[in-house]
Coordinates of N, CA and C in Angstrom, one line a residue:
M1131 N 97.9 -146.7 76.2 CA 98.2 -146.4 74.8 C 96.9 -146.2 74.1
M1132 N 95.9 -147.1 74.3 CA 94.6 -146.9 73.6 C 93.9 -145.6 74.1
G1133 N 94.1 -145.3 75.4 CA 93.5 -144.0 75.9 C 94.1 -142.8 75.2
L1134 N 95.4 -142.9 75.0 CA 96.1 -141.7 74.4 C 95.7 -141.6 72.9
M1135 N 95.4 -142.7 72.3 CA 94.9 -142.6 70.9 C 93.5 -142.0 70.8
V1136 N 92.7 -142.4 71.8 CA 91.3 -141.8 71.8 C 91.4 -140.3 72.1
L1137 N 92.3 -139.9 73.0 CA 92.5 -138.5 73.3 C 93.0 -137.7 72.1
G1138 N 93.9 -138.4 71.4 CA 94.4 -137.7 70.1 C 93.3 -137.5 69.1
V1139 N 92.5 -138.6 68.9 CA 91.4 -138.4 68.0 C 90.4 -137.4 68.4
L1140 N 90.1 -137.4 69.7 CA 89.2 -136.4 70.2 C 89.7 -135.0 70.1
A1141 N 91.0 -134.8 70.3 CA 91.6 -133.4 70.1 C 91.5 -133.0 68.6
V1142 N 91.8 -133.9 67.7 CA 91.7 -133.6 66.3 C 90.2 -133.2 65.9
Y1143 N 89.3 -134.0 66.5 CA 87.9 -133.7 66.2 C 87.5 -132.4 66.7
L1144 N 87.9 -132.0 67.9 CA 87.6 -130.7 68.4 C 88.2 -129.6 67.6
L1145 N 89.4 -129.8 67.1 CA 90.0 -128.8 66.3 C 89.3 -128.6 65.0
V1146 N 88.9 -129.7 64.4 CA 88.1 -129.7 63.1 C 86.7 -129.0 63.4
S1147 N 86.1 -129.3 64.5 CA 84.8 -128.7 64.8 C 85.0 -127.2 65.0
F1148 N 86.0 -126.8 65.7 CA 86.3 -125.4 65.8 C 86.5 -124.7 64.5
W1149 N 87.2 -125.4 63.6 CA 87.5 -124.8 62.3 C 86.2 -124.7 61.5
V1150 N 85.4 -125.7 61.5 CA 84.1 -125.7 60.7 C 83.2 -124.6 61.3
T1151 N 83.1 -124.5 62.6 CA 82.3 -123.4 63.2 C 82.8 -122.0 62.8
K1152 N 84.1 -121.9 62.8 CA 84.7 -120.6 62.5 C 84.4 -120.2 61.0
K1153 N 84.5 -121.2 60.1 CA 84.2 -121.0 58.7 C 82.8 -120.6 58.5
A1154 N 81.9 -121.3 59.3 CA 80.5 -121.0 59.1 C 80.2 -119.5 59.6
V1155 N 80.8 -119.1 60.6 CA 80.6 -117.7 61.1 C 81.2 -116.7 60.0
S1156 N 82.3 -117.0 59.5 CA 82.9 -116.1 58.5 C 82.0 -116.1 57.2
W1157 N 81.5 -117.2 56.8 CA 80.6 -117.3 55.6 C 79.3 -116.4 55.9
A1158 N 78.8 -116.6 57.1 CA 77.6 -115.8 57.5 C 77.8 -114.3 57.4
K1159 N 79.0 -113.9 57.9 CA 79.3 -112.4 57.9 C 79.5 -111.9 56.5
A1160 N 80.1 -112.8 55.7 CA 80.4 -112.3 54.3 C 79.1 -112.3 53.5
N1161 N 78.1 -113.1 53.9 CA 76.8 -113.1 53.1 C 75.7 -112.5 53.8
N1162 N 76.0 -111.6 54.8 CA 75.0 -110.8 55.5 C 73.9 -111.7 56.2
K1163 N 74.4 -112.8 56.8 CA 73.6 -113.7 57.5 C 73.9 -113.5 59.0
K1164 N 73.1 -114.1 59.9 CA 73.4 -114.0 61.3 C 74.5 -115.0 61.7
P1165 N 75.6 -114.5 62.1 CA 76.8 -115.4 62.5 C 76.5 -116.3 63.6
W1166 N 75.7 -115.9 64.6 CA 75.5 -116.7 65.8 C 74.6 -117.9 65.4
V1167 N 73.7 -117.7 64.4 CA 72.8 -118.8 64.0 C 73.6 -119.8 63.2
W1168 N 74.4 -119.4 62.2 CA 75.1 -120.3 61.4 C 76.3 -121.0 62.2
G1169 N 76.9 -120.2 63.1 CA 77.9 -120.7 63.9 C 77.4 -121.8 64.9
G1170 N 76.2 -121.5 65.5 CA 75.6 -122.4 66.4 C 75.1 -123.7 65.7
L1171 N 74.6 -123.5 64.4 CA 74.2 -124.6 63.7 C 75.3 -125.5 63.3
A1172 N 76.5 -124.9 62.9 CA 77.6 -125.7 62.6 C 78.1 -126.5 63.8
A1173 N 78.2 -125.8 65.0 CA 78.6 -126.5 66.2 C 77.7 -127.6 66.6
F1174 N 76.4 -127.4 66.4 CA 75.4 -128.4 66.7 C 75.6 -129.6 65.9
V1175 N 75.8 -129.4 64.6 CA 76.0 -130.5 63.7 C 77.2 -131.3 64.0
M1176 N 78.3 -130.6 64.3 CA 79.6 -131.3 64.6 C 79.5 -132.0 65.9
Y1177 N 78.8 -131.5 66.9 CA 78.6 -132.1 68.2 C 77.8 -133.4 68.0
N1178 N 76.7 -133.4 67.2 CA 75.9 -134.5 67.0 C 76.4 -135.6 66.1
L1179 N 77.5 -135.3 65.4 CA 78.1 -136.4 64.6 C 78.7 -137.5 65.5
V1180 N 79.2 -137.1 66.7 CA 79.8 -138.0 67.6 C 79.0 -138.2 68.9
F1181 N 78.5 -137.1 69.4 CA 77.9 -137.1 70.8 C 76.4 -137.1 70.8
W1182 N 75.7 -137.5 69.7 CA 74.3 -137.4 69.6 C 73.5 -138.1 70.8
D1183 N 74.2 -139.2 71.2 CA 73.5 -140.1 72.2 C 74.0 -139.8 73.6
L1184 N 74.9 -138.8 73.8 CA 75.5 -138.6 75.1 C 74.5 -138.3 76.2
I1185 N 73.7 -137.2 76.0 CA 72.8 -136.8 77.0 C 71.7 -137.8 77.3
P1186 N 71.0 -138.4 76.2 CA 70.0 -139.4 76.4 C 70.5 -140.6 77.2
T1187 N 71.8 -141.0 76.9 CA 72.3 -142.2 77.5 C 72.6 -141.9 79.0
L1188 N 73.1 -140.7 79.3 CA 73.4 -140.4 80.7 C 72.1 -140.3 81.5
V1189 N 71.0 -139.8 80.9 CA 69.7 -139.7 81.5 C 69.2 -141.1 81.8
M1190 N 69.2 -142.0 80.8 CA 68.7 -143.3 80.9 C 69.5 -144.1 82.0
H1191 N 70.8 -143.9 82.0 CA 71.7 -144.6 82.9 C 71.3 -144.2 84.3
K1192 N 71.2 -142.9 84.6 CA 70.8 -142.4 85.9 C 69.5 -143.0 86.3
Y1193 N 68.5 -143.0 85.4 CA 67.2 -143.5 85.7 C 67.2 -144.9 86.1
Y1194 N 67.8 -145.8 85.3 CA 67.8 -147.2 85.6 C 68.6 -147.6 86.8
C1195 N 69.7 -146.8 87.1 CA 70.5 -147.0 88.3 C 69.6 -146.7 89.5
A1196 N 68.8 -145.7 89.4 CA 67.9 -145.3 90.5 C 66.7 -146.2 90.7
T1197 N 66.2 -146.8 89.7 CA 65.0 -147.5 89.8 C 65.1 -149.1 89.7
Q1198 N 66.2 -149.6 89.1 CA 66.3 -151.0 88.9 C 67.6 -151.6 89.5
A1199 N 68.6 -150.8 89.6 CA 69.9 -151.4 90.1 C 69.9 -151.5 91.7
G1200 N 70.7 -152.3 92.2 CA 70.8 -152.5 93.6 C 71.4 -153.8 94.0
F1201 N 71.5 -153.9 95.4 CA 72.0 -155.2 96.0 C 70.9 -155.7 96.9
W1202 N 70.6 -157.0 96.7 CA 69.6 -157.6 97.6 C 70.2 -158.8 98.3
M1203 N 70.0 -158.8 99.6 CA 70.5 -159.9 100.5 C 69.3 -160.7 101.0
Y1204 N 69.2 -161.9 100.7 CA 68.0 -162.7 101.1 C 68.3 -163.5 102.4
K1205 N 69.6 -163.7 102.6 CA 70.0 -164.4 103.8 C 71.4 -163.9 104.3
T1206 N 71.5 -163.5 105.5 CA 72.8 -163.0 106.0 C 73.7 -164.2 106.2
P1207 N 75.0 -163.9 106.2 CA 76.0 -165.0 106.5 C 75.7 -165.7 107.8
E1208 N 75.3 -164.9 108.8 CA 75.0 -165.4 110.1 C 73.8 -166.4 110.1
Q1209 N 72.8 -166.0 109.3 CA 71.6 -166.9 109.1 C 72.0 -168.2 108.5
W1210 N 72.9 -168.1 107.4 CA 73.3 -169.3 106.7 C 74.1 -170.2 107.6
K1211 N 75.0 -169.6 108.4 CA 75.8 -170.4 109.3 C 74.9 -171.2 110.4
Q1212 N 73.9 -170.5 110.8 CA 73.0 -171.1 111.8 C 72.2 -172.3 111.2
E1213 N 71.8 -172.1 109.9 CA 71.1 -173.2 109.2 C 72.0 -174.3 108.7
N1214 N 73.3 -174.1 108.6 CA 74.2 -175.1 108.1 C 75.4 -175.2 109.1
P1215 N 75.2 -175.7 110.3 CA 76.2 -175.7 111.3 C 77.4 -176.6 110.9
G1216 N 78.6 -176.1 111.1 CA 79.8 -176.8 110.8 C 80.3 -176.8 109.3
V1217 N 79.4 -176.4 108.4 CA 79.8 -176.4 107.0 C 80.7 -175.3 106.7
I1218 N 80.6 -174.2 107.4 CA 81.5 -173.0 107.2 C 83.0 -173.4 107.4
D1219 N 83.2 -174.4 108.2 CA 84.6 -174.8 108.5 C 85.3 -175.4 107.3
S1220 N 84.5 -175.8 106.3 CA 85.1 -176.4 105.1 C 85.3 -175.4 104.0
L1221 N 84.9 -174.2 104.2 CA 85.0 -173.2 103.1 C 86.5 -172.9 102.8
A1222 N 86.8 -172.8 101.5 CA 88.1 -172.4 101.1 C 88.4 -171.0 101.2
R1223 N 89.6 -170.6 101.6 CA 89.9 -169.2 101.8 C 90.4 -168.6 100.5
S1224 N 89.4 -168.5 99.5 CA 89.7 -168.0 98.2 C 88.5 -167.6 97.5
L1225 N 88.6 -166.5 96.8 CA 87.5 -166.0 95.9 C 87.7 -166.4 94.5
E1226 N 88.8 -167.1 94.2 CA 89.1 -167.5 92.8 C 88.2 -168.7 92.4
P1227 N 87.5 -168.6 91.3 CA 86.6 -169.6 90.9 C 87.3 -171.0 90.7
K1228 N 86.7 -172.0 91.3 CA 87.3 -173.4 91.1 C 87.0 -173.9 89.7
K1229 N 85.8 -173.5 89.2 CA 85.4 -174.0 87.9 C 84.5 -173.0 87.3
I1230 N 84.5 -172.9 86.0 CA 83.7 -171.9 85.2 C 82.9 -172.7 84.2
E1231 N 81.6 -172.5 84.2 CA 80.7 -173.1 83.3 C 80.0 -172.0 82.4
K1232 N 79.9 -172.2 81.1 CA 79.2 -171.3 80.3 C 77.8 -171.8 80.1
L1233 N 76.8 -171.1 80.7 CA 75.4 -171.5 80.7 C 74.7 -171.0 79.4
S1234 N 75.2 -169.9 78.9 CA 74.6 -169.3 77.6 C 75.6 -168.3 77.1
D1235 N 75.3 -167.7 76.0 CA 76.2 -166.7 75.4 C 76.4 -165.5 76.4
N1236 N 75.4 -165.3 77.3 CA 75.5 -164.1 78.2 C 75.7 -164.5 79.6
T1237 N 75.7 -165.8 80.0 CA 75.7 -166.1 81.4 C 76.8 -167.2 81.6
K1238 N 77.6 -166.9 82.7 CA 78.6 -167.9 83.1 C 78.4 -168.2 84.6
R1239 N 78.7 -169.4 85.0 CA 78.6 -169.8 86.4 C 80.1 -170.0 86.9
Y1240 N 80.3 -169.4 88.0 CA 81.6 -169.4 88.7 C 81.5 -170.2 90.0
W1241 N 82.1 -171.3 90.1 CA 82.1 -172.1 91.3 C 83.2 -171.6 92.3
L1242 N 82.7 -171.1 93.4 CA 83.7 -170.5 94.4 C 84.2 -171.6 95.3
T1243 N 83.3 -172.5 95.7 CA 83.7 -173.6 96.5 C 82.7 -174.7 96.1
Q1244 N 82.7 -175.9 96.8 CA 81.7 -176.9 96.5 C 80.4 -176.5 97.1
H1245 N 80.3 -175.4 97.9 CA 79.1 -175.0 98.5 C 78.4 -173.8 97.8
F1246 N 79.2 -173.0 97.1 CA 78.6 -171.8 96.5 C 79.0 -171.6 95.1
Y1247 N 78.1 -170.9 94.3 CA 78.5 -170.5 93.0 C 77.8 -169.2 92.7
N1248 N 78.4 -168.5 91.8 CA 77.9 -167.2 91.2 C 77.5 -167.4 89.8
D1249 N 76.3 -166.9 89.5 CA 75.9 -166.8 88.1 C 76.0 -165.4 87.7
V1250 N 76.8 -165.1 86.6 CA 77.0 -163.7 86.2 C 76.4 -163.6 84.8
Q1251 N 75.5 -162.7 84.6 CA 74.8 -162.5 83.3 C 75.1 -161.0 82.9
Q1252 N 75.6 -160.9 81.7 CA 75.8 -159.6 81.1 C 75.2 -159.6 79.7
E1253 N 74.4 -158.6 79.4 CA 73.8 -158.5 78.1 C 73.4 -157.0 77.8
E1254 N 73.2 -156.7 76.5 CA 72.8 -155.4 76.1 C 71.4 -155.1 76.6
F1255 N 71.2 -154.0 77.3 CA 69.9 -153.6 77.8 C 69.2 -152.7 76.9
S1256 N 69.9 -151.7 76.5 CA 69.3 -150.7 75.5 C 70.5 -150.1 74.8
H1257 N 70.3 -149.1 74.0 CA 71.4 -148.5 73.3 C 72.4 -147.9 74.3
A1258 N 73.7 -148.4 74.1 CA 74.8 -148.0 74.9 C 74.7 -148.3 76.4
L1259 N 73.8 -149.1 76.8 CA 73.7 -149.6 78.2 C 73.7 -151.1 78.2
M1260 N 74.5 -151.6 79.2 CA 74.6 -153.0 79.4 C 74.1 -153.3 80.9
I1261 N 73.4 -154.4 81.0 CA 72.9 -154.8 82.4 C 73.8 -156.0 82.8
E1262 N 74.2 -155.9 84.1 CA 75.0 -157.0 84.7 C 74.2 -157.5 85.9
K1263 N 74.0 -158.8 86.0 CA 73.4 -159.4 87.1 C 74.3 -160.4 87.7
K1264 N 74.5 -160.3 89.0 CA 75.3 -161.3 89.7 C 74.5 -162.0 90.8
M1265 N 74.5 -163.3 90.8 CA 73.6 -164.0 91.7 C 74.4 -165.1 92.5
F1266 N 74.3 -165.1 93.8 CA 75.0 -165.9 94.7 C 74.1 -167.0 95.2
F1267 N 74.5 -168.3 94.9 CA 73.6 -169.4 95.2 C 74.3 -170.4 96.2
D1268 N 73.4 -171.0 97.1 CA 73.8 -172.1 97.9 C 73.6 -173.4 97.0
A1269 N 74.7 -174.1 96.7 CA 74.6 -175.2 95.8 C 73.9 -176.4 96.3
K1270 N 73.7 -176.4 97.6 CA 73.0 -177.6 98.2 C 71.6 -177.7 97.7
N1271 N 70.9 -176.6 97.6 CA 69.5 -176.6 97.2 C 69.2 -175.5 96.1
N1272 N 70.3 -175.0 95.5 CA 70.2 -173.9 94.5 C 69.4 -172.7 94.9
E1273 N 69.6 -172.4 96.2 CA 68.9 -171.3 96.8 C 69.6 -170.0 96.5
L1274 N 68.9 -169.0 96.0 CA 69.5 -167.7 95.8 C 69.5 -166.9 97.1
I1275 N 70.7 -166.6 97.5 CA 70.8 -165.9 98.8 C 71.3 -164.4 98.7
A1276 N 71.8 -164.0 97.5 CA 72.1 -162.6 97.3 C 72.2 -162.4 95.8
K1277 N 72.0 -161.1 95.4 CA 72.1 -160.8 94.0 C 72.4 -159.3 93.9
S1278 N 73.0 -158.9 92.8 CA 73.2 -157.5 92.5 C 72.8 -157.2 91.0
V1279 N 72.3 -156.0 90.8 CA 72.0 -155.6 89.4 C 72.7 -154.3 89.2
N1280 N 73.4 -154.2 88.1 CA 74.2 -153.1 87.8 C 74.0 -152.7 86.3
F1281 N 74.2 -151.4 86.0 CA 74.1 -150.9 84.6 C 75.4 -150.2 84.3
W1282 N 75.9 -150.6 83.1 CA 77.1 -150.0 82.6 C 76.8 -149.2 81.3
R1283 N 77.4 -148.0 81.2 CA 77.1 -147.2 80.0 C 78.3 -147.2 79.1
G1284 N 78.1 -147.1 77.8 CA 79.2 -146.9 76.9 C 80.1 -148.1 76.8
T1285 N 81.2 -147.8 76.1 CA 82.3 -148.8 75.9 C 83.6 -148.2 76.5
P1286 N 84.3 -148.9 77.3 CA 85.6 -148.3 77.8 C 86.5 -148.0 76.7
I1287 N 87.4 -147.1 77.0 CA 88.3 -146.6 75.9 C 89.3 -147.6 75.5
W1288 N 89.5 -148.7 76.2 CA 90.5 -149.7 75.8 C 89.8 -150.9 75.2
A1289 N 88.5 -151.0 75.1 CA 87.8 -152.2 74.7 C 86.9 -152.1 73.5
F1290 N 87.0 -151.1 72.7 CA 86.1 -151.0 71.6 C 86.6 -151.9 70.5
N1291 N 85.6 -152.5 69.7 CA 85.9 -153.4 68.6 C 85.3 -152.9 67.3
T1292 N 84.3 -152.0 67.4 CA 83.6 -151.5 66.2 C 83.7 -149.9 66.2
F1293 N 83.4 -149.3 65.0 CA 83.4 -147.9 64.9 C 82.4 -147.3 65.9
D1294 N 81.2 -147.9 66.0 CA 80.2 -147.3 66.9 C 80.7 -147.4 68.4
E1295 N 81.4 -148.5 68.8 CA 81.9 -148.6 70.1 C 83.0 -147.6 70.3
F1296 N 83.8 -147.3 69.3 CA 84.9 -146.3 69.4 C 84.2 -144.9 69.6
R1297 N 83.1 -144.6 68.8 CA 82.4 -143.4 69.0 C 81.9 -143.2 70.4
Q1298 N 81.3 -144.3 70.9 CA 80.8 -144.3 72.3 C 81.9 -144.0 73.3
S1299 N 83.1 -144.6 73.1 CA 84.2 -144.5 74.0 C 84.6 -143.0 74.1
L1300 N 84.4 -142.2 73.0 CA 84.8 -140.8 73.1 C 83.9 -140.0 74.1
G1301 N 82.6 -140.4 74.1 CA 81.7 -139.6 75.0 C 81.3 -140.3 76.2
L1302 N 81.2 -141.7 76.2 CA 80.6 -142.4 77.3 C 81.6 -143.3 78.1
G1303 N 82.8 -143.4 77.6 CA 83.7 -144.4 78.1 C 84.6 -143.9 79.2
W1304 N 84.3 -142.7 79.8 CA 85.2 -142.1 80.7 C 84.6 -142.2 82.1
G1305 N 85.5 -142.2 83.1 CA 85.1 -142.1 84.5 C 84.4 -143.4 84.9
S1306 N 83.5 -143.3 86.0 CA 82.8 -144.5 86.5 C 81.6 -144.7 85.6
R1307 N 81.6 -145.9 84.9 CA 80.6 -146.2 83.9 C 79.4 -147.0 84.5
Q1308 N 79.6 -147.4 85.8 CA 78.6 -148.2 86.4 C 77.7 -147.4 87.4
C1309 N 76.7 -148.0 87.9 CA 75.9 -147.3 88.9 C 76.7 -147.1 90.2
D1310 N 76.5 -145.9 90.8 CA 77.4 -145.5 91.9 C 76.5 -144.7 92.9
V1311 N 76.3 -145.3 94.1 CA 75.6 -144.6 95.1 C 76.5 -144.4 96.3
S1312 N 76.7 -143.2 96.7 CA 77.6 -142.9 97.8 C 78.9 -143.6 97.8
G1313 N 79.5 -143.6 96.6 CA 80.8 -144.2 96.4 C 80.9 -145.7 96.3
K1314 N 79.7 -146.3 96.3 CA 79.6 -147.8 96.2 C 78.7 -148.2 95.1
S1315 N 79.1 -149.3 94.4 CA 78.2 -149.8 93.3 C 77.6 -151.1 93.8
P1316 N 76.5 -151.5 93.2 CA 75.9 -152.8 93.6 C 76.9 -153.9 93.6
T1317 N 77.8 -153.9 92.6 CA 78.8 -155.0 92.6 C 79.7 -154.9 93.8
D1318 N 80.0 -153.8 94.2 CA 80.9 -153.6 95.4 C 80.2 -154.3 96.6
N1319 N 78.9 -154.0 96.8 CA 78.2 -154.6 97.9 C 78.1 -156.1 97.8
F1320 N 77.9 -156.6 96.6 CA 77.8 -158.0 96.3 C 79.2 -158.7 96.7
T1321 N 80.3 -158.1 96.2 CA 81.6 -158.6 96.5 C 81.9 -158.6 98.0
Q1322 N 81.5 -157.6 98.7 CA 81.7 -157.6 100.2 C 80.9 -158.6 100.9
Y1323 N 79.7 -158.9 100.3 CA 78.9 -160.0 100.9 C 79.5 -161.3 100.8
V1324 N 80.0 -161.6 99.5 CA 80.7 -162.9 99.3 C 81.9 -163.0 100.1
Y1325 N 82.6 -161.8 100.3 CA 83.8 -161.8 101.1 C 83.7 -162.3 102.5
Q1326 N 82.5 -162.1 103.0 CA 82.2 -162.5 104.4 C 82.3 -164.0 104.5
F1327 N 81.8 -164.7 103.5 CA 82.0 -166.2 103.4 C 83.4 -166.6 103.3
W1328 N 84.1 -165.9 102.4 CA 85.6 -166.1 102.3 C 86.3 -165.9 103.6
K1329 N 86.0 -164.8 104.3 CA 86.6 -164.5 105.5 C 86.4 -165.6 106.6
S1330 N 85.2 -166.2 106.5 CA 84.9 -167.3 107.5 C 85.8 -168.5 107.3
G1331 N 86.4 -168.7 106.1 CA 87.3 -169.8 105.9 C 88.7 -169.5 106.2
E1332 N 89.0 -168.3 106.7 CA 90.4 -167.9 107.0 C 91.0 -168.8 108.0
N1333 N 92.3 -169.2 107.7 CA 93.1 -170.0 108.5 C 92.6 -171.5 108.6
K1334 N 91.8 -171.9 107.7 CA 91.3 -173.2 107.7 C 91.9 -174.0 106.5

């Protein structure tokens, strides 16, 4: 429903933009001005009223995804099993958090089992970009054994709360908003890593 509303607003905006551009061209012809100049200027102004940050944000998102996003594994599940013999047998066959702790306004801790927890940090990185860090810890010694860094652009079309977020949803809230390399995001790789520990507890 929210997506349909955004589509409706976008359609109206495009119609208004077309009308304004057409009026600018007509005025230029009537006043012996260059129609393409005034029509282009009107279209440029109407575009920038809503989409002024579209191209810069897309460029920044691509840059940070290429240079700072990714998945890092500091210890394979096999290594952890070798270092902790027998412990894997007690793992619960569930990815649902057993307990959630709020560490700060931007960070939450999700206890997966008594042996592991995830710290998830989400905060504004720059204009229209949010950074998300997921860190997987061994609770025995608080050792970081895997992490992912992901960047999200814009505001999804169903989650805006302010006018600026609504404006962002028109241009930036479509499609895959996160980093995506060969069909996989850093979060996907992180989830698959954690899944291997979950799988080890199967039928236990």
